[in-house]
mmCIF file of C-alpha atoms in Angstrom:
data_model
loop_
_atom_site.group_PDB
_atom_site.id
_atom_site.type_symbol
_atom_site.label_atom_id
_atom_site.label_comp_id
_atom_site.label_asym_id
_atom_site.label_seq_id
_atom_site.Cartn_x
_atom_site.Cartn_y
_atom_site.Cartn_z
ATOM 1 C CA UNK A 5 -41.866 -7.502 -2.476
ATOM 2 C CA UNK A 6 -42.653 -5.592 1.027
ATOM 3 C CA UNK A 7 -39.304 -6.138 3.563
ATOM 4 C CA UNK A 8 -41.951 -5.460 6.240
ATOM 5 C CA UNK A 9 -43.714 -8.265 4.968
ATOM 6 C CA UNK A 10 -40.117 -10.172 5.134
ATOM 7 C CA UNK A 11 -39.633 -9.941 8.602
ATOM 8 C CA UNK A 12 -42.507 -10.041 9.841
ATOM 9 C CA UNK A 13 -42.475 -13.608 8.271
ATOM 10 C CA UNK A 14 -38.635 -14.291 9.852
ATOM 11 C CA UNK A 15 -40.161 -13.518 13.232
ATOM 12 C CA UNK A 16 -42.911 -16.376 12.476
ATOM 13 C CA UNK A 17 -40.354 -18.891 11.502
ATOM 14 C CA UNK A 18 -37.912 -17.859 14.402
ATOM 15 C CA UNK A 19 -40.650 -18.029 17.131
ATOM 16 C CA UNK A 20 -42.682 -21.356 15.661
ATOM 17 C CA UNK A 21 -46.242 -19.745 15.831
ATOM 18 C CA UNK A 22 -47.676 -16.563 14.703
ATOM 19 C CA UNK A 23 -49.131 -15.512 18.673
ATOM 20 C CA UNK A 24 -45.583 -15.676 20.237
ATOM 21 C CA UNK A 25 -44.790 -13.710 16.740
ATOM 22 C CA UNK A 26 -46.823 -11.235 17.922
ATOM 23 C CA UNK A 27 -45.772 -11.014 21.707
ATOM 24 C CA UNK A 28 -42.060 -9.766 20.213
ATOM 25 C CA UNK A 29 -43.290 -7.648 16.851
ATOM 26 C CA UNK A 30 -46.259 -6.022 18.907
ATOM 27 C CA UNK A 31 -48.523 -6.195 16.364
ATOM 28 C CA UNK A 32 -51.908 -8.158 16.180
ATOM 29 C CA UNK A 33 -52.236 -11.494 15.000
ATOM 30 C CA UNK A 34 -54.544 -11.295 12.265
ATOM 31 C CA UNK A 35 -52.212 -7.941 10.556
ATOM 32 C CA UNK A 36 -49.188 -10.065 10.986
ATOM 33 C CA UNK A 37 -51.211 -13.475 8.788
ATOM 34 C CA UNK A 38 -52.557 -11.200 6.641
ATOM 35 C CA UNK A 39 -49.085 -9.980 5.671
ATOM 36 C CA UNK A 40 -47.629 -13.473 5.429
ATOM 37 C CA UNK A 41 -50.385 -13.992 3.056
ATOM 38 C CA UNK A 42 -49.344 -11.026 0.467
ATOM 39 C CA UNK A 43 -45.597 -12.019 0.702
ATOM 40 C CA UNK A 44 -46.515 -15.648 -0.410
ATOM 41 C CA UNK A 45 -48.523 -14.475 -3.325
ATOM 42 C CA UNK A 46 -45.965 -12.155 -4.549
ATOM 43 C CA UNK A 47 -43.480 -14.863 -4.295
ATOM 44 C CA UNK A 48 -46.069 -17.433 -5.832
ATOM 45 C CA UNK A 49 -44.488 -20.340 -2.769
ATOM 46 C CA UNK A 50 -45.906 -21.541 0.354
ATOM 47 C CA UNK A 51 -43.701 -19.970 2.650
ATOM 48 C CA UNK A 52 -45.622 -22.192 5.849
ATOM 49 C CA UNK A 53 -47.333 -25.245 6.831
ATOM 50 C CA UNK A 54 -50.216 -24.004 9.274
ATOM 51 C CA UNK A 55 -50.955 -26.923 11.910
ATOM 52 C CA UNK A 56 -52.076 -27.430 15.223
ATOM 53 C CA UNK A 57 -48.258 -27.506 16.790
ATOM 54 C CA UNK A 58 -47.179 -23.632 14.938
ATOM 55 C CA UNK A 59 -45.857 -22.578 11.655
ATOM 56 C CA UNK A 60 -43.847 -25.136 9.886
ATOM 57 C CA UNK A 61 -40.952 -23.981 7.261
ATOM 58 C CA UNK A 62 -41.821 -25.974 3.591
ATOM 59 C CA UNK A 63 -38.597 -26.643 1.708
ATOM 60 C CA UNK A 64 -39.184 -23.738 -0.092
ATOM 61 C CA UNK A 65 -39.384 -21.228 3.003
ATOM 62 C CA UNK A 66 -36.957 -22.302 4.350
ATOM 63 C CA UNK A 67 -34.791 -21.654 1.011
ATOM 64 C CA UNK A 68 -36.308 -17.885 0.954
ATOM 65 C CA UNK A 69 -35.395 -17.503 4.327
ATOM 66 C CA UNK A 70 -31.915 -18.011 3.612
ATOM 67 C CA UNK A 71 -32.214 -14.975 1.317
ATOM 68 C CA UNK A 72 -34.402 -13.308 3.596
ATOM 69 C CA UNK A 73 -32.480 -13.200 6.383
ATOM 70 C CA UNK A 74 -29.476 -11.915 4.558
ATOM 71 C CA UNK A 75 -31.303 -8.907 2.866
ATOM 72 C CA UNK A 76 -32.950 -7.539 6.177
ATOM 73 C CA UNK A 77 -29.185 -8.033 7.644
ATOM 74 C CA UNK A 78 -27.827 -5.097 4.537
ATOM 75 C CA UNK A 79 -30.518 -2.939 5.066
ATOM 76 C CA UNK A 80 -29.998 -3.315 8.881
ATOM 77 C CA UNK A 81 -26.470 -1.622 7.833
ATOM 78 C CA UNK A 82 -27.088 0.269 5.458
ATOM 79 C CA UNK A 83 -29.899 1.953 8.144
ATOM 80 C CA UNK A 84 -26.932 2.048 10.572
ATOM 81 C CA UNK A 85 -24.097 2.960 8.474
ATOM 82 C CA UNK A 86 -26.190 6.335 7.262
ATOM 83 C CA UNK A 87 -27.989 7.233 10.698
ATOM 84 C CA UNK A 88 -25.194 6.752 12.678
ATOM 85 C CA UNK A 89 -22.496 8.151 10.227
ATOM 86 C CA UNK A 90 -19.474 6.380 7.967
ATOM 87 C CA UNK A 91 -16.883 6.019 10.640
ATOM 88 C CA UNK A 92 -13.965 8.200 10.019
ATOM 89 C CA UNK A 93 -10.726 6.750 7.558
ATOM 90 C CA UNK A 94 -7.325 7.812 8.774
ATOM 91 C CA UNK A 95 -5.206 8.132 4.946
ATOM 92 C CA UNK A 96 -1.880 8.078 4.407
ATOM 93 C CA UNK A 97 -0.037 7.995 1.058
ATOM 94 C CA UNK A 98 3.656 8.200 0.141
ATOM 95 C CA UNK A 99 4.996 7.725 -2.964
ATOM 96 C CA UNK A 100 9.632 6.965 -2.971
ATOM 97 C CA UNK A 101 12.671 5.707 -4.563
ATOM 98 C CA UNK A 102 13.649 2.134 -4.444
ATOM 99 C CA UNK A 103 15.574 2.551 -1.075
ATOM 100 C CA UNK A 104 16.506 -0.689 2.269
ATOM 101 C CA UNK A 105 16.292 2.760 4.755
ATOM 102 C CA UNK A 106 12.834 3.867 3.230
ATOM 103 C CA UNK A 107 10.882 0.274 3.133
ATOM 104 C CA UNK A 108 12.533 -0.177 6.813
ATOM 105 C CA UNK A 109 11.212 2.511 8.159
ATOM 106 C CA UNK A 110 7.909 2.062 6.945
ATOM 107 C CA UNK A 111 8.043 -1.325 8.034
ATOM 108 C CA UNK A 112 7.989 0.624 11.707
ATOM 109 C CA UNK A 113 5.642 2.741 10.901
ATOM 110 C CA UNK A 114 3.762 0.163 10.144
ATOM 111 C CA UNK A 115 3.785 -1.365 13.509
ATOM 112 C CA UNK A 116 2.633 1.948 14.793
ATOM 113 C CA UNK A 117 -0.476 1.361 13.568
ATOM 114 C CA UNK A 118 -3.733 1.638 15.846
ATOM 115 C CA UNK A 119 -7.682 -0.043 15.780
ATOM 116 C CA UNK A 120 -8.575 2.525 14.143
ATOM 117 C CA UNK A 121 -9.885 2.158 10.659
ATOM 118 C CA UNK A 122 -6.914 3.128 7.858
ATOM 119 C CA UNK A 123 -5.696 3.521 4.394
ATOM 120 C CA UNK A 124 -2.581 2.904 3.414
ATOM 121 C CA UNK A 125 -0.549 3.652 0.330
ATOM 122 C CA UNK A 126 2.779 2.981 -0.453
ATOM 123 C CA UNK A 127 4.715 3.389 -3.852
ATOM 124 C CA UNK A 128 7.816 2.686 -5.120
ATOM 125 C CA UNK A 129 8.787 4.405 -8.460
ATOM 126 C CA UNK A 130 10.780 7.142 -10.311
ATOM 127 C CA UNK A 131 11.504 11.114 -8.766
ATOM 128 C CA UNK A 132 9.157 11.874 -11.861
ATOM 129 C CA UNK A 133 6.477 9.550 -10.829
ATOM 130 C CA UNK A 134 6.361 10.622 -7.388
ATOM 131 C CA UNK A 135 6.069 14.436 -8.553
ATOM 132 C CA UNK A 136 3.255 13.661 -11.400
ATOM 133 C CA UNK A 137 1.171 11.858 -8.141
ATOM 134 C CA UNK A 138 1.331 14.597 -5.586
ATOM 135 C CA UNK A 139 0.965 17.666 -8.182
ATOM 136 C CA UNK A 140 -2.425 15.307 -9.420
ATOM 137 C CA UNK A 141 -3.552 15.015 -5.928
ATOM 138 C CA UNK A 142 -2.684 10.697 -5.742
ATOM 139 C CA UNK A 143 0.175 10.705 -2.707
ATOM 140 C CA UNK A 144 0.231 13.520 -0.218
ATOM 141 C CA UNK A 145 4.121 12.638 0.895
ATOM 142 C CA UNK A 146 6.727 11.706 -1.733
ATOM 143 C CA UNK A 147 10.518 11.661 -1.493
ATOM 144 C CA UNK A 148 12.865 12.340 -4.360
ATOM 145 C CA UNK A 149 16.352 11.727 -5.260
ATOM 146 C CA UNK A 150 18.231 13.700 -6.945
ATOM 147 C CA UNK A 151 22.347 13.787 -7.921
ATOM 148 C CA UNK A 152 23.427 16.985 -5.300
ATOM 149 C CA UNK A 153 24.813 19.024 -8.669
ATOM 150 C CA UNK A 154 21.480 19.688 -9.444
ATOM 151 C CA UNK A 155 20.258 20.795 -5.808
ATOM 152 C CA UNK A 156 19.549 24.206 -7.841
ATOM 153 C CA UNK A 157 17.365 23.165 -10.196
ATOM 154 C CA UNK A 158 15.364 21.096 -7.973
ATOM 155 C CA UNK A 159 14.501 23.059 -5.644
ATOM 156 C CA UNK A 160 13.540 25.940 -8.261
ATOM 157 C CA UNK A 161 11.108 23.380 -9.679
ATOM 158 C CA UNK A 162 9.621 22.255 -6.560
ATOM 159 C CA UNK A 163 8.611 26.268 -5.985
ATOM 160 C CA UNK A 164 7.128 26.588 -9.224
ATOM 161 C CA UNK A 165 5.133 23.558 -8.973
ATOM 162 C CA UNK A 166 4.148 25.064 -5.093
ATOM 163 C CA UNK A 167 6.128 21.947 -3.453
ATOM 164 C CA UNK A 168 7.964 22.401 -0.449
ATOM 165 C CA UNK A 169 10.580 19.880 0.422
ATOM 166 C CA UNK A 170 12.568 19.205 3.081
ATOM 167 C CA UNK A 171 15.770 17.318 3.324
ATOM 168 C CA UNK A 172 16.064 13.599 4.183
ATOM 169 C CA UNK A 173 20.094 12.346 3.856
ATOM 170 C CA UNK A 174 23.056 12.728 1.595
ATOM 171 C CA UNK A 175 24.778 9.677 0.209
ATOM 172 C CA UNK A 176 27.068 8.275 -2.137
ATOM 173 C CA UNK A 177 25.963 5.063 -4.002
ATOM 174 C CA UNK A 178 27.272 1.777 -2.923
ATOM 175 C CA UNK A 179 27.565 -1.001 -4.893
ATOM 176 C CA UNK A 180 25.686 -4.450 -3.292
ATOM 177 C CA UNK A 181 26.932 -7.542 -4.812
ATOM 178 C CA UNK A 182 26.489 -11.154 -3.736
ATOM 179 C CA UNK A 183 28.898 -12.128 -0.907
ATOM 180 C CA UNK A 184 29.721 -15.124 -3.406
ATOM 181 C CA UNK A 185 30.975 -12.396 -6.126
ATOM 182 C CA UNK A 186 34.313 -12.163 -6.882
ATOM 183 C CA UNK A 187 34.187 -8.368 -7.026
ATOM 184 C CA UNK A 188 33.460 -8.696 -3.009
ATOM 185 C CA UNK A 189 36.549 -10.198 -2.581
ATOM 186 C CA UNK A 190 38.459 -7.463 -4.146
ATOM 187 C CA UNK A 191 40.380 -5.066 -1.108
ATOM 188 C CA UNK A 192 39.168 -1.793 -3.758
ATOM 189 C CA UNK A 193 36.804 -1.790 -6.359
ATOM 190 C CA UNK A 194 36.853 0.336 -9.581
ATOM 191 C CA UNK A 195 35.102 1.182 -12.726
ATOM 192 C CA UNK A 196 37.572 -0.995 -15.075
ATOM 193 C CA UNK A 197 37.043 -4.298 -12.268
ATOM 194 C CA UNK A 198 32.810 -4.064 -13.253
ATOM 195 C CA UNK A 199 33.527 -4.133 -17.582
ATOM 196 C CA UNK A 200 32.726 -8.287 -17.291
ATOM 197 C CA UNK A 201 29.816 -7.784 -14.803
ATOM 198 C CA UNK A 202 26.112 -7.292 -15.472
ATOM 199 C CA UNK A 203 24.576 -4.757 -13.507
ATOM 200 C CA UNK A 204 21.095 -4.384 -12.136
ATOM 201 C CA UNK A 205 18.767 -1.425 -12.626
ATOM 202 C CA UNK A 206 15.655 0.093 -12.554
ATOM 203 C CA UNK A 207 14.504 0.656 -15.856
ATOM 204 C CA UNK A 208 12.041 3.531 -14.725
ATOM 205 C CA UNK A 209 14.496 5.747 -14.281
ATOM 206 C CA UNK A 210 16.791 5.417 -17.582
ATOM 207 C CA UNK A 211 12.485 6.757 -19.423
ATOM 208 C CA UNK A 212 13.488 10.594 -20.382
ATOM 209 C CA UNK A 213 10.360 11.492 -20.104
ATOM 210 C CA UNK A 214 10.431 14.484 -18.172
ATOM 211 C CA UNK A 215 12.559 17.592 -18.184
ATOM 212 C CA UNK A 216 14.732 16.681 -15.652
ATOM 213 C CA UNK A 217 18.690 17.848 -16.253
ATOM 214 C CA UNK A 218 19.767 14.262 -15.391
ATOM 215 C CA UNK A 219 19.045 10.932 -15.364
ATOM 216 C CA UNK A 220 20.661 8.187 -13.279
ATOM 217 C CA UNK A 221 22.448 6.598 -17.193
ATOM 218 C CA UNK A 222 23.979 9.626 -16.976
ATOM 219 C CA UNK A 223 25.850 9.031 -13.389
ATOM 220 C CA UNK A 224 27.073 5.825 -14.601
ATOM 221 C CA UNK A 225 30.044 4.304 -16.154
ATOM 222 C CA UNK A 226 29.485 3.492 -19.323
ATOM 223 C CA UNK A 227 32.487 0.259 -19.890
ATOM 224 C CA UNK A 228 29.240 -1.821 -18.896
ATOM 225 C CA UNK A 229 27.843 -3.858 -22.119
ATOM 226 C CA UNK A 230 25.255 -5.795 -20.408
ATOM 227 C CA UNK A 231 22.270 -4.743 -18.513
ATOM 228 C CA UNK A 232 19.329 -6.236 -16.856
ATOM 229 C CA UNK A 233 16.484 -3.546 -16.396
ATOM 230 C CA UNK A 234 14.075 -4.004 -13.203
ATOM 231 C CA UNK A 235 10.968 -2.423 -12.036
ATOM 232 C CA UNK A 236 10.934 -4.013 -8.654
ATOM 233 C CA UNK A 237 13.186 -5.075 -5.765
ATOM 234 C CA UNK A 238 12.118 -8.040 -5.425
ATOM 235 C CA UNK A 239 13.233 -9.462 -8.269
ATOM 236 C CA UNK A 240 16.940 -7.300 -7.806
ATOM 237 C CA UNK A 241 17.693 -9.152 -4.835
ATOM 238 C CA UNK A 242 16.883 -12.435 -6.600
ATOM 239 C CA UNK A 243 19.006 -11.860 -9.256
ATOM 240 C CA UNK A 244 22.037 -10.069 -7.071
ATOM 241 C CA UNK A 245 21.853 -13.533 -4.910
ATOM 242 C CA UNK A 246 21.682 -16.188 -7.289
ATOM 243 C CA UNK A 247 24.310 -14.530 -9.924
ATOM 244 C CA UNK A 248 27.369 -13.279 -8.304
ATOM 245 C CA UNK A 249 28.228 -12.110 -11.533
ATOM 246 C CA UNK A 250 25.293 -9.323 -10.756
ATOM 247 C CA UNK A 251 26.378 -6.037 -9.220
ATOM 248 C CA UNK A 252 23.788 -2.656 -8.725
ATOM 249 C CA UNK A 253 24.800 0.726 -7.298
ATOM 250 C CA UNK A 254 22.086 1.186 -3.924
ATOM 251 C CA UNK A 255 21.744 3.893 -1.512
ATOM 252 C CA UNK A 256 23.104 1.745 1.641
ATOM 253 C CA UNK A 257 21.142 -1.556 2.526
ATOM 254 C CA UNK A 258 20.099 -2.698 5.894
ATOM 255 C CA UNK A 259 22.397 -5.725 7.672
ATOM 256 C CA UNK A 260 18.896 -7.596 7.555
ATOM 257 C CA UNK A 261 18.330 -7.062 4.064
ATOM 258 C CA UNK A 262 22.306 -7.786 3.131
ATOM 259 C CA UNK A 263 21.715 -11.178 5.321
ATOM 260 C CA UNK A 264 18.809 -12.636 4.408
ATOM 261 C CA UNK A 265 20.182 -12.730 0.837
ATOM 262 C CA UNK A 266 23.634 -13.237 1.590
ATOM 263 C CA UNK A 267 24.639 -9.830 -0.144
ATOM 264 C CA UNK A 268 27.328 -7.350 0.646
ATOM 265 C CA UNK A 269 28.116 -3.741 -0.068
ATOM 266 C CA UNK A 270 30.918 -2.107 -1.216
ATOM 267 C CA UNK A 271 31.993 0.766 -1.582
ATOM 268 C CA UNK A 272 33.947 1.945 -5.054
ATOM 269 C CA UNK A 273 36.412 4.741 -4.298
ATOM 270 C CA UNK A 274 35.965 6.703 -7.553
ATOM 271 C CA UNK A 275 32.004 6.963 -7.289
ATOM 272 C CA UNK A 276 31.951 10.170 -4.787
ATOM 273 C CA UNK A 277 28.921 11.696 -6.571
ATOM 274 C CA UNK A 278 26.432 13.099 -3.556
ATOM 275 C CA UNK A 279 22.866 11.842 -3.450
ATOM 276 C CA UNK A 280 19.923 14.037 -1.939
ATOM 277 C CA UNK A 281 16.675 12.040 -0.913
ATOM 278 C CA UNK A 282 14.287 14.959 -0.339
ATOM 279 C CA UNK A 283 10.448 14.774 0.928
ATOM 280 C CA UNK A 284 8.203 16.500 -0.401
ATOM 281 C CA UNK A 285 4.510 17.998 -0.340
ATOM 282 C CA UNK A 286 2.361 20.133 -1.762
ATOM 283 C CA UNK A 287 2.448 24.064 0.328
ATOM 284 C CA UNK A 288 0.332 24.094 2.476
ATOM 285 C CA UNK A 289 0.024 20.835 3.584
ATOM 286 C CA UNK A 290 -0.894 20.024 6.747
ATOM 287 C CA UNK A 291 0.450 16.830 8.183
ATOM 288 C CA UNK A 292 -1.572 14.209 9.637
ATOM 289 C CA UNK A 293 -0.567 11.976 12.922
ATOM 290 C CA UNK A 294 -0.159 8.915 10.603
ATOM 291 C CA UNK A 295 2.427 11.643 8.674
ATOM 292 C CA UNK A 296 4.533 12.455 11.480
ATOM 293 C CA UNK A 297 4.638 8.841 12.854
ATOM 294 C CA UNK A 298 6.011 7.756 9.203
ATOM 295 C CA UNK A 299 8.522 10.670 9.026
ATOM 296 C CA UNK A 300 9.562 9.823 12.632
ATOM 297 C CA UNK A 301 10.934 6.221 11.765
ATOM 298 C CA UNK A 302 12.147 7.535 8.452
ATOM 299 C CA UNK A 303 14.491 9.630 10.747
ATOM 300 C CA UNK A 304 14.960 6.855 13.300
ATOM 301 C CA UNK A 305 16.326 4.795 10.052
ATOM 302 C CA UNK A 306 18.012 7.080 7.936
ATOM 303 C CA UNK A 307 20.656 7.856 11.390
ATOM 304 C CA UNK A 308 20.927 3.866 11.416
ATOM 305 C CA UNK A 309 21.028 2.867 8.611
ATOM 306 C CA UNK A 310 22.287 5.624 6.007
ATOM 307 C CA UNK A 311 24.080 8.332 8.450
ATOM 308 C CA UNK A 312 26.243 5.391 10.433
ATOM 309 C CA UNK A 313 27.691 4.900 6.931
#
């Protein structure tokens, strides 16, 4: 089947006659007529009924035209695509720990996007997975979290793997719970007060795969007999808001999240360990405009929600 013949047939169907189609196509009527007959022979159907009033589509011809127009539109797109070149698509990717202030920064960053074509990737996961993702080239930016006590180890590990790092913020975990939780009414919360409650924790922080010197399990009081492990934050908020007997150790949350899920956050005086959130990327990597916008939004969110604590 000849594509040019198909194009002629579409123009004849549109014009309603060979002569009018000839004027548009700048092709002689006999040539158009011959092309249509060859097309009909190839397909084994009659596309047009020849009448004194012009060329009228048959039922099969009308059906064929539906397909033909679609095919010609696709061909036109392909020709335009490779004639003019692919439009440049912006790309942004970041792998992060699960934290309200980071997701808040990402939401603000999304509001800075222009109408330019862009692919944006945002993954919440463990520090181990983040490092692996950068080394494999799956993500350009990453944020990892670790206890301050292990700062020298992590910096040496990142250096060995060819990754640069910048400190974002330091903080101590606080407790998040339902506003209706009995814990919320305590003037001071101690580790022993948590023993009768259910801890919500992120499961992938407890998988001993990467040879890091510690995991979060070793950083928590060991008097909690019941734990629920989740992989994403939506479930943790539902659990915390609907079950007043649950709690979770978190980095400082945003006021919007606390209000939305009827939650509160409280300090635990016995928990003095300091954690670091660190931005990482491959050595020699040049930040794009989108990267810069995200880092700016991250800085604003950090000042507002973490450093203000």
